[in-house]
Amino acid sequence: MVTRQVPKPAELLDLMKFKKPELDGKKRRLQGALTIEDLQRIAKRRTPKAAFDYTEGAAEGELSLARARQAFQDIEFHPSILKDVSVVDTSCEIWGGPSALPFGIAPTGFTRLMQTEGEIAGAGAAGAAGIPFTLSTLGTTSIENVKAANPTGRNWFQLYVMREREISYELVRRAAAAQFDTLFFTVDTPVAGARLRDKRNGFSIPPQLTLGTIVNAIPRPWWWYDFLTTPKLEFASLSSTGGTVGDLLNAAMDPSISFEDLAIIRDLFPGKIVIKGVQNVEDSKKLVDLGVDGIVLSNHGGRQLDRAPIPFHLLPKVVQEVGHHTEVAIDTGIMNGADIIAAYALGAKFTLIGRAYLYGLMAGGRAGVDRTIQILSDQIVRTMQLLEVSSLAELTPAHVTQLQRLVPVASTSPVTVG
């Protein structure tokens, strides 16, 4: 039998303690975001459709992006037991310098269109967290202003080789003068991918007012207020704007880019040279023979060639072939700290986040980027503790199994690329 009693007032008061409400709307929504997907949903509510879709979208049928994200979900972890993980070290060394976490912020173009604080918010948040920040050739903040926002942290620069070569060369010189320590030479963009969401939305640089954009802007007046009351968008690499992102890329990029361009850039930049956009083993080996400092396995976030190789699937093969000779990093599809740990266990020495960073930026500016980094950091620490490893160096391929979903059809003859 259960003994019942009349509740005592003092006991009721203990049970009825209410949490103090958070009156700051930004703080409230960011505190409620527990995952990158939560930030993604907030970003979608707060950002005009054309700008959000530019971030969210990929090329053509968006298969490359979907497959990349699915690949991280299709893993199985193998934890150890009875190991002391009361203290976990998430720091690592990459391309000659430290990072407090095994990820950095990837280069993103037209960032201030997503949220007006743009690269300043990203660079400042990265510096505060002790992780690298990468500025894109198509960024909306100057090299010098990024340096001012992150004066003591690690700044990297991502380079497109333009038709007007001197534009690219001058950007390299400026990045070196501003003490950016690593340069990403990007090789997967001879022309722009077919980003169909941008075409369907009529998304242009700068944004053009249409009946559709006006209707979409009505519930998001803060975005337009920020856009119209802050300095005009400026691009260090573009002399003129007007048209879709694809139009701008096709006008600026040079499909004749070659290994000779790499040699010239190496002579211009005194820091580390990393090749971004590598998508097969043979090219990885060739680049190692040329003495580059690192490679980033990437299909450009699925925004270039749809049905491109999945970087996470490619990772073990590339690490096996060249991992002893150069540092291999990876991007595309990362939405969780567990994704980062899985990549590190399979041999990646670093990872880069693009959309995850932009979701935080759109959700809350600098505070939203801080929240992105905190969410991923918490997930990294928790995953390491549950795997029972106390440092990244303890992670090995034995901790992860990549489950098969897409299995290549057997070929009767070898196929080589490159």
GROMACS .gro file of C-alpha atoms in nm:
model
  418
    1MET     CA    1   0.000   0.000   0.000
    2VAL     CA    2   0.117   0.353  -0.082
    3THR     CA    3   0.098   0.597   0.207
    4ARG     CA    4  -0.058   0.926   0.101
    5GLN     CA    5  -0.042   1.264   0.267
    6VAL     CA    6  -0.161   1.617   0.212
    7PRO     CA    7   0.121   1.812   0.037
    8LYS     CA    8   0.298   2.058   0.262
    9PRO     CA    9   0.319   2.417   0.130
   10ALA     CA   10   0.699   2.426   0.173
   11GLU     CA   11   0.738   2.110  -0.033
   12LEU     CA   12   0.517   2.252  -0.308
   13LEU     CA   13   0.730   2.565  -0.324
   14ASP     CA   14   1.040   2.350  -0.377
   15LEU     CA   15   0.872   2.178  -0.670
   16MET     CA   16   0.741   2.500  -0.822
   17LYS     CA   17   1.063   2.692  -0.869
   18PHE     CA   18   1.037   2.858  -1.207
   19LYS     CA   19   1.335   2.920  -1.432
   20LYS     CA   20   1.402   3.289  -1.479
   21PRO     CA   21   1.288   3.380  -1.832
   22GLU     CA   22   1.549   3.502  -2.081
   23LEU     CA   23   1.424   3.833  -2.215
   24ASP     CA   24   1.694   3.870  -2.480
   25GLY     CA   25   1.546   3.709  -2.792
   26LYS     CA   26   1.881   3.628  -2.951
   27LYS     CA   27   2.017   3.465  -2.637
   28ARG     CA   28   1.696   3.271  -2.591
   29ARG     CA   29   1.692   3.121  -2.939
   30LEU     CA   30   2.063   3.042  -2.937
   31GLN     CA   31   2.046   2.880  -2.593
   32GLY     CA   32   1.764   2.664  -2.725
   33ALA     CA   33   1.977   2.544  -3.016
   34LEU     CA   34   2.133   2.213  -2.911
   35THR     CA   35   2.248   2.092  -3.254
   36ILE     CA   36   2.365   2.238  -3.584
   37GLU     CA   37   2.030   2.132  -3.727
   38ASP     CA   38   1.861   2.354  -3.466
   39LEU     CA   39   2.070   2.648  -3.586
   40GLN     CA   40   1.982   2.556  -3.944
   41ARG     CA   41   1.610   2.584  -3.865
   42ILE     CA   42   1.655   2.919  -3.691
   43ALA     CA   43   1.864   3.046  -3.983
   44LYS     CA   44   1.592   2.950  -4.229
   45ARG     CA   45   1.331   3.143  -4.033
   46ARG     CA   46   1.544   3.456  -4.008
   47THR     CA   47   1.698   3.478  -4.356
   48PRO     CA   48   1.533   3.561  -4.690
   49LYS     CA   49   1.482   3.253  -4.904
   50ALA     CA   50   1.727   3.349  -5.178
   51ALA     CA   51   2.014   3.412  -4.933
   52PHE     CA   52   1.936   3.103  -4.726
   53ASP     CA   53   1.910   2.883  -5.033
   54TYR     CA   54   2.245   3.011  -5.158
   55THR     CA   55   2.397   2.869  -4.839
   56GLU     CA   56   2.184   2.558  -4.814
   57GLY     CA   57   2.182   2.462  -5.179
   58ALA     CA   58   2.424   2.264  -5.391
   59ALA     CA   59   2.464   2.179  -5.759
   60GLU     CA   60   2.197   2.030  -5.984
   61GLY     CA   61   2.013   1.750  -5.797
   62GLU     CA   62   2.220   1.813  -5.480
   63LEU     CA   63   2.317   1.446  -5.466
   64SER     CA   64   2.681   1.512  -5.370
   65LEU     CA   65   2.582   1.706  -5.060
   66ALA     CA   66   2.316   1.455  -4.953
   67ARG     CA   67   2.556   1.164  -4.998
   68ALA     CA   68   2.832   1.341  -4.805
   69ARG     CA   69   2.604   1.400  -4.507
   70GLN     CA   70   2.468   1.047  -4.526
   71ALA     CA   71   2.821   0.905  -4.525
   72PHE     CA   72   2.886   1.054  -4.182
   73GLN     CA   73   2.564   0.903  -4.052
   74ASP     CA   74   2.655   0.562  -4.194
   75ILE     CA   75   2.928   0.486  -3.942
   76GLU     CA   76   2.958   0.268  -3.638
   77PHE     CA   77   3.179   0.365  -3.344
   78HIS     CA   78   3.374   0.109  -3.139
   79PRO     CA   79   3.439   0.239  -2.787
   80SER     CA   80   3.692   0.110  -2.538
   81ILE     CA   81   3.611   0.068  -2.168
   82LEU     CA   82   3.752   0.149  -1.825
   83LYS     CA   83   3.983   0.430  -1.931
   84ASP     CA   84   4.022   0.762  -1.753
   85VAL     CA   85   3.858   1.033  -1.964
   86SER     CA   86   3.797   1.286  -1.690
   87VAL     CA   87   4.020   1.522  -1.889
   88VAL     CA   88   4.005   1.530  -2.271
   89ASP     CA   89   4.255   1.711  -2.493
   90THR     CA   90   4.096   1.830  -2.817
   91SER     CA   91   4.397   2.026  -2.945
   92CYS     CA   92   4.599   1.939  -3.252
   93GLU     CA   93   4.875   2.067  -3.480
   94ILE     CA   94   4.800   2.139  -3.844
   95TRP     CA   95   5.016   2.294  -4.116
   96GLY     CA   96   5.277   2.428  -3.881
   97GLY     CA   97   5.057   2.568  -3.608
   98PRO     CA   98   4.813   2.485  -3.328
   99SER     CA   99   4.436   2.458  -3.314
  100ALA     CA  100   4.237   2.416  -2.993
  101LEU     CA  101   3.990   2.193  -3.178
  102PRO     CA  102   4.023   1.959  -3.477
  103PHE     CA  103   3.824   2.188  -3.704
  104GLY     CA  104   3.841   2.536  -3.849
  105ILE     CA  105   3.611   2.766  -4.043
  106ALA     CA  106   3.608   2.701  -4.416
  107PRO     CA  107   3.617   2.974  -4.681
  108THR     CA  108   3.270   3.095  -4.781
  109GLY     CA  109   3.186   3.348  -5.050
  110PHE     CA  110   2.946   3.643  -5.029
  111THR     CA  111   2.921   3.588  -4.653
  112ARG     CA  112   2.778   3.927  -4.556
  113LEU     CA  113   2.476   3.847  -4.771
  114MET     CA  114   2.391   3.573  -4.522
  115GLN     CA  115   2.418   3.807  -4.223
  116THR     CA  116   2.570   4.151  -4.215
  117GLU     CA  117   2.850   4.074  -3.964
  118GLY     CA  118   2.991   3.825  -4.213
  119GLU     CA  119   3.358   3.734  -4.196
  120ILE     CA  120   3.423   3.968  -3.904
  121ALA     CA  121   3.196   3.751  -3.688
  122GLY     CA  122   3.360   3.432  -3.817
  123ALA     CA  123   3.716   3.552  -3.770
  124GLY     CA  124   3.645   3.692  -3.425
  125ALA     CA  125   3.472   3.376  -3.308
  126ALA     CA  126   3.751   3.157  -3.449
  127GLY     CA  127   4.016   3.365  -3.276
  128ALA     CA  128   3.831   3.346  -2.943
  129ALA     CA  129   3.801   2.967  -2.975
  130GLY     CA  130   4.163   2.919  -3.081
  131ILE     CA  131   4.081   2.770  -3.421
  132PRO     CA  132   4.179   2.888  -3.773
  133PHE     CA  133   3.960   3.106  -3.991
  134THR     CA  134   3.973   3.093  -4.372
  135LEU     CA  135   3.887   3.393  -4.589
  136SER     CA  136   3.756   3.328  -4.940
  137THR     CA  137   3.871   3.504  -5.254
  138LEU     CA  138   3.501   3.588  -5.290
  139GLY     CA  139   3.467   3.703  -4.932
  140THR     CA  140   3.292   4.027  -4.843
  141THR     CA  141   3.554   4.152  -4.598
  142SER     CA  142   3.906   4.257  -4.685
  143ILE     CA  143   4.215   4.061  -4.592
  144GLU     CA  144   4.328   4.346  -4.372
  145ASN     CA  145   3.997   4.373  -4.185
  146VAL     CA  146   3.994   3.999  -4.116
  147LYS     CA  147   4.343   4.035  -3.972
  148ALA     CA  148   4.217   4.319  -3.751
  149ALA     CA  149   3.927   4.103  -3.632
  150ASN     CA  150   4.158   3.811  -3.552
  151PRO     CA  151   4.493   3.977  -3.483
  152THR     CA  152   4.661   3.700  -3.285
  153GLY     CA  153   4.482   3.394  -3.423
  154ARG     CA  154   4.550   3.184  -3.729
  155ASN     CA  155   4.415   3.327  -4.054
  156TRP     CA  156   4.417   3.132  -4.379
  157PHE     CA  157   4.338   3.251  -4.731
  158GLN     CA  158   4.157   3.057  -5.003
  159LEU     CA  159   4.266   3.146  -5.356
  160TYR     CA  160   4.086   3.116  -5.687
  161VAL     CA  161   4.301   3.170  -5.994
  162MET     CA  162   4.126   3.442  -6.190
  163ARG     CA  163   4.131   3.513  -6.562
  164GLU     CA  164   4.311   3.834  -6.474
  165ARG     CA  165   4.605   3.667  -6.304
  166GLU     CA  166   4.738   3.985  -6.147
  167ILE     CA  167   4.422   4.009  -5.933
  168SER     CA  168   4.503   3.669  -5.782
  169TYR     CA  169   4.872   3.751  -5.743
  170GLU     CA  170   4.795   4.075  -5.561
  171LEU     CA  171   4.560   3.892  -5.322
  172VAL     CA  172   4.839   3.646  -5.243
  173ARG     CA  173   5.081   3.931  -5.171
  174ARG     CA  174   4.828   4.100  -4.943
  175ALA     CA  175   4.760   3.777  -4.754
  176ALA     CA  176   5.133   3.730  -4.701
  177ALA     CA  177   5.174   4.091  -4.585
  178ALA     CA  178   4.889   4.040  -4.336
  179GLN     CA  179   5.069   3.731  -4.199
  180PHE     CA  180   4.811   3.476  -4.309
  181ASP     CA  181   5.005   3.155  -4.250
  182THR     CA  182   4.835   2.914  -4.494
  183LEU     CA  183   4.702   2.948  -4.847
  184PHE     CA  184   4.438   2.717  -4.993
  185PHE     CA  185   4.495   2.683  -5.368
  186THR     CA  186   4.150   2.577  -5.489
  187VAL     CA  187   4.141   2.343  -5.788
  188ASP     CA  188   3.779   2.231  -5.828
  189THR     CA  189   3.630   2.545  -5.984
  190PRO     CA  190   3.737   2.587  -6.346
  191VAL     CA  191   3.376   2.691  -6.408
  192ALA     CA  192   3.076   2.733  -6.180
  193GLY     CA  193   2.853   2.440  -6.097
  194ALA     CA  194   2.486   2.458  -6.188
  195ARG     CA  195   2.335   2.594  -5.866
  196LEU     CA  196   1.974   2.568  -5.962
  197ARG     CA  197   1.824   2.715  -5.645
  198ASP     CA  198   1.998   3.045  -5.720
  199LYS     CA  199   1.857   3.050  -6.073
  200ARG     CA  200   1.506   2.964  -5.959
  201ASN     CA  201   1.518   3.227  -5.686
  202GLY     CA  202   1.664   3.489  -5.920
  203PHE     CA  203   1.944   3.532  -5.664
  204SER     CA  204   2.190   3.795  -5.778
  205ILE     CA  205   2.485   3.992  -5.644
  206PRO     CA  206   2.384   4.245  -5.520
  207PRO     CA  207   2.029   4.133  -5.434
  208GLN     CA  208   1.765   4.274  -5.666
  209LEU     CA  209   1.421   4.372  -5.541
  210THR     CA  210   1.138   4.182  -5.708
  211LEU     CA  211   0.781   4.117  -5.603
  212GLY     CA  212   0.893   3.777  -5.470
  213THR     CA  213   1.182   3.916  -5.263
  214ILE     CA  214   0.961   4.191  -5.121
  215VAL     CA  215   0.695   3.940  -5.014
  216ASN     CA  216   0.962   3.712  -4.866
  217ALA     CA  217   1.119   4.006  -4.682
  218ILE     CA  218   0.802   4.117  -4.503
  219PRO     CA  219   0.844   3.875  -4.208
  220ARG     CA  220   1.223   3.937  -4.202
  221PRO     CA  221   1.261   4.316  -4.183
  222TRP     CA  222   1.575   4.288  -3.965
  223TRP     CA  223   1.772   4.131  -4.252
  224TRP     CA  224   1.689   4.413  -4.492
  225TYR     CA  225   1.750   4.674  -4.221
  226ASP     CA  226   2.096   4.529  -4.161
  227PHE     CA  227   2.168   4.502  -4.534
  228LEU     CA  228   2.057   4.855  -4.618
  229THR     CA  229   2.213   5.033  -4.317
  230THR     CA  230   2.561   4.878  -4.326
  231PRO     CA  231   2.848   4.942  -4.570
  232LYS     CA  232   2.804   4.835  -4.931
  233LEU     CA  233   2.925   4.488  -5.021
  234GLU     CA  234   3.276   4.496  -5.163
  235PHE     CA  235   3.472   4.215  -5.318
  236ALA     CA  236   3.848   4.225  -5.330
  237SER     CA  237   3.854   4.004  -5.639
  238LEU     CA  238   3.559   4.133  -5.842
  239SER     CA  239   3.572   4.458  -6.032
  240SER     CA  240   3.201   4.447  -6.116
  241THR     CA  241   2.892   4.266  -5.993
  242GLY     CA  242   2.546   4.201  -6.126
  243GLY     CA  243   2.409   3.859  -6.213
  244THR     CA  244   2.386   3.523  -6.042
  245VAL     CA  245   2.674   3.377  -5.847
  246GLY     CA  246   2.730   3.137  -6.134
  247ASP     CA  247   2.753   3.427  -6.379
  248LEU     CA  248   3.011   3.600  -6.162
  249LEU     CA  249   3.217   3.284  -6.118
  250ASN     CA  250   3.217   3.203  -6.488
  251ALA     CA  251   3.322   3.559  -6.572
  252ALA     CA  252   3.606   3.555  -6.321
  253MET     CA  253   3.739   3.197  -6.318
  254ASP     CA  254   3.982   3.057  -6.571
  255PRO     CA  255   3.918   2.703  -6.699
  256SER     CA  256   4.278   2.690  -6.825
  257ILE     CA  257   4.421   2.677  -6.470
  258SER     CA  258   4.715   2.435  -6.453
  259PHE     CA  259   5.005   2.308  -6.244
  260GLU     CA  260   5.208   2.599  -6.379
  261ASP     CA  261   4.979   2.834  -6.186
  262LEU     CA  262   5.051   2.636  -5.870
  263ALA     CA  263   5.425   2.686  -5.920
  264ILE     CA  264   5.379   3.063  -5.957
  265ILE     CA  265   5.166   3.089  -5.642
  266ARG     CA  266   5.420   2.886  -5.445
  267ASP     CA  267   5.687   3.139  -5.536
  268LEU     CA  268   5.464   3.427  -5.424
  269PHE     CA  269   5.348   3.293  -5.088
  270PRO     CA  270   5.598   3.227  -4.807
  271GLY     CA  271   5.365   3.021  -4.587
  272LYS     CA  272   5.210   2.679  -4.622
  273ILE     CA  273   5.049   2.584  -4.955
  274VAL     CA  274   4.750   2.349  -4.930
  275ILE     CA  275   4.554   2.220  -5.229
  276LYS     CA  276   4.177   2.231  -5.176
  277GLY     CA  277   3.936   2.030  -5.389
  278VAL     CA  278   4.130   1.706  -5.437
  279GLN     CA  279   3.898   1.418  -5.533
  280ASN     CA  280   4.107   1.113  -5.620
  281VAL     CA  281   4.410   0.917  -5.505
  282GLU     CA  282   4.624   0.972  -5.814
  283ASP     CA  283   4.605   1.351  -5.788
  284SER     CA  284   4.689   1.325  -5.418
  285LYS     CA  285   5.006   1.132  -5.501
  286LYS     CA  286   5.105   1.376  -5.772
  287LEU     CA  287   5.064   1.671  -5.537
  288VAL     CA  288   5.274   1.502  -5.272
  289ASP     CA  289   5.546   1.450  -5.532
  290LEU     CA  290   5.530   1.824  -5.601
  291GLY     CA  291   5.593   1.891  -5.231
  292VAL     CA  292   5.273   2.066  -5.126
  293ASP     CA  293   5.220   2.109  -4.752
  294GLY     CA  294   4.875   1.952  -4.742
  295ILE     CA  295   4.560   1.860  -4.928
  296VAL     CA  296   4.191   1.908  -4.852
  297LEU     CA  297   3.962   1.634  -4.978
  298SER     CA  298   3.656   1.827  -5.087
  299ASN     CA  299   3.384   1.832  -5.350
  300HIS     CA  300   3.319   2.200  -5.272
  301GLY     CA  301   3.026   2.121  -5.047
  302GLY     CA  302   2.851   1.955  -5.338
  303ARG     CA  303   2.832   2.291  -5.516
  304GLN     CA  304   3.038   2.205  -5.825
  305LEU     CA  305   3.018   1.860  -5.986
  306ASP     CA  306   2.709   1.675  -5.872
  307ARG     CA  307   2.767   1.302  -5.811
  308ALA     CA  308   3.130   1.381  -5.725
  309PRO     CA  309   3.325   1.149  -5.493
  310ILE     CA  310   3.230   1.156  -5.126
  311PRO     CA  311   3.533   1.301  -4.941
  312PHE     CA  312   3.471   1.095  -4.627
  313HIS     CA  313   3.466   0.773  -4.831
  314LEU     CA  314   3.781   0.878  -5.016
  315LEU     CA  315   3.965   0.965  -4.695
  316PRO     CA  316   4.099   0.620  -4.588
  317LYS     CA  317   4.237   0.546  -4.936
  318VAL     CA  318   4.414   0.879  -4.964
  319VAL     CA  319   4.555   0.859  -4.612
  320GLN     CA  320   4.686   0.510  -4.684
  321GLU     CA  321   4.866   0.635  -4.995
  322VAL     CA  322   4.998   0.976  -4.889
  323GLY     CA  323   4.920   1.024  -4.519
  324HIS     CA  324   5.279   0.955  -4.418
  325HIS     CA  325   5.404   1.231  -4.648
  326THR     CA  326   5.155   1.515  -4.607
  327GLU     CA  327   4.870   1.630  -4.384
  328VAL     CA  328   4.524   1.546  -4.517
  329ALA     CA  329   4.214   1.744  -4.421
  330ILE     CA  330   3.851   1.703  -4.522
  331ASP     CA  331   3.533   1.906  -4.563
  332THR     CA  332   3.178   1.866  -4.699
  333GLY     CA  333   2.885   1.731  -4.501
  334ILE     CA  334   3.005   1.790  -4.144
  335MET     CA  335   2.709   1.864  -3.915
  336ASN     CA  336   2.815   1.710  -3.584
  337GLY     CA  337   3.123   1.682  -3.365
  338ALA     CA  338   3.095   1.305  -3.405
  339ASP     CA  339   3.154   1.354  -3.780
  340ILE     CA  340   3.478   1.533  -3.699
  341ILE     CA  341   3.592   1.258  -3.462
  342ALA     CA  342   3.511   0.989  -3.721
  343ALA     CA  343   3.715   1.175  -3.984
  344TYR     CA  344   4.007   1.217  -3.745
  345ALA     CA  345   3.998   0.849  -3.652
  346LEU     CA  346   4.019   0.753  -4.019
  347GLY     CA  347   4.329   0.963  -4.071
  348ALA     CA  348   4.223   1.323  -4.134
  349LYS     CA  349   4.449   1.566  -3.953
  350PHE     CA  350   4.189   1.843  -3.967
  351THR     CA  351   3.835   1.924  -4.080
  352LEU     CA  352   3.661   2.237  -4.207
  353ILE     CA  353   3.305   2.356  -4.151
  354GLY     CA  354   3.123   2.579  -4.400
  355ARG     CA  355   2.744   2.555  -4.381
  356ALA     CA  356   2.751   2.477  -4.008
  357TYR     CA  357   2.931   2.807  -3.953
  358LEU     CA  358   2.691   2.997  -4.178
  359TYR     CA  359   2.385   2.851  -4.003
  360GLY     CA  360   2.515   2.996  -3.678
  361LEU     CA  361   2.594   3.328  -3.844
  362MET     CA  362   2.243   3.357  -3.990
  363ALA     CA  363   2.086   3.249  -3.660
  364GLY     CA  364   2.260   3.511  -3.451
  365GLY     CA  365   2.562   3.688  -3.597
  366ARG     CA  366   2.882   3.658  -3.394
  367ALA     CA  367   2.696   3.500  -3.103
  368GLY     CA  368   2.555   3.242  -3.341
  369VAL     CA  369   2.901   3.151  -3.468
  370ASP     CA  370   3.018   3.118  -3.108
  371ARG     CA  371   2.723   2.884  -3.054
  372THR     CA  372   2.816   2.673  -3.356
  373ILE     CA  373   3.167   2.628  -3.224
  374GLN     CA  374   3.040   2.547  -2.873
  375ILE     CA  375   2.792   2.287  -2.999
  376LEU     CA  376   3.058   2.110  -3.205
  377SER     CA  377   3.313   2.135  -2.924
  378ASP     CA  378   3.071   1.979  -2.675
  379GLN     CA  379   2.991   1.700  -2.920
  380ILE     CA  380   3.361   1.634  -2.982
  381VAL     CA  381   3.440   1.610  -2.612
  382ARG     CA  382   3.139   1.389  -2.539
  383THR     CA  383   3.216   1.156  -2.831
  384MET     CA  384   3.578   1.122  -2.722
  385GLN     CA  385   3.474   1.048  -2.365
  386LEU     CA  386   3.223   0.785  -2.476
  387LEU     CA  387   3.485   0.629  -2.703
  388GLU     CA  388   3.715   0.651  -2.398
  389VAL     CA  389   4.002   0.832  -2.562
  390SER     CA  390   4.160   1.124  -2.383
  391SER     CA  391   4.337   1.281  -2.683
  392LEU     CA  392   4.297   1.295  -3.059
  393ALA     CA  393   4.623   1.103  -3.097
  394GLU     CA  394   4.455   0.797  -2.942
  395LEU     CA  395   4.196   0.778  -3.221
  396THR     CA  396   4.262   0.507  -3.480
  397PRO     CA  397   4.069   0.347  -3.767
  398ALA     CA  398   3.975   0.071  -3.522
  399HIS     CA  399   3.735   0.316  -3.358
  400VAL     CA  400   3.518   0.355  -3.671
  401THR     CA  401   3.353   0.134  -3.929
  402GLN     CA  402   3.213   0.293  -4.245
  403LEU     CA  403   2.890   0.108  -4.318
  404GLN     CA  404   2.819   0.038  -4.684
  405ARG     CA  405   2.529   0.205  -4.859
  406LEU     CA  406   2.671   0.298  -5.201
  407VAL     CA  407   2.885   0.009  -5.324
  408PRO     CA  408   3.068   0.045  -5.659
  409VAL     CA  409   2.972  -0.195  -5.933
  410ALA     CA  410   3.259  -0.430  -6.011
  411SER     CA  411   3.460  -0.314  -6.310
  412THR     CA  412   3.623  -0.550  -6.560
  413SER     CA  413   3.909  -0.311  -6.625
  414PRO     CA  414   4.085  -0.049  -6.410
  415VAL     CA  415   3.987   0.313  -6.457
  416THR     CA  416   4.240   0.588  -6.399
  417VAL     CA  417   4.176   0.959  -6.364
  418GLY     CA  418   4.428   1.234  -6.413
   0.00000   0.00000   0.00000
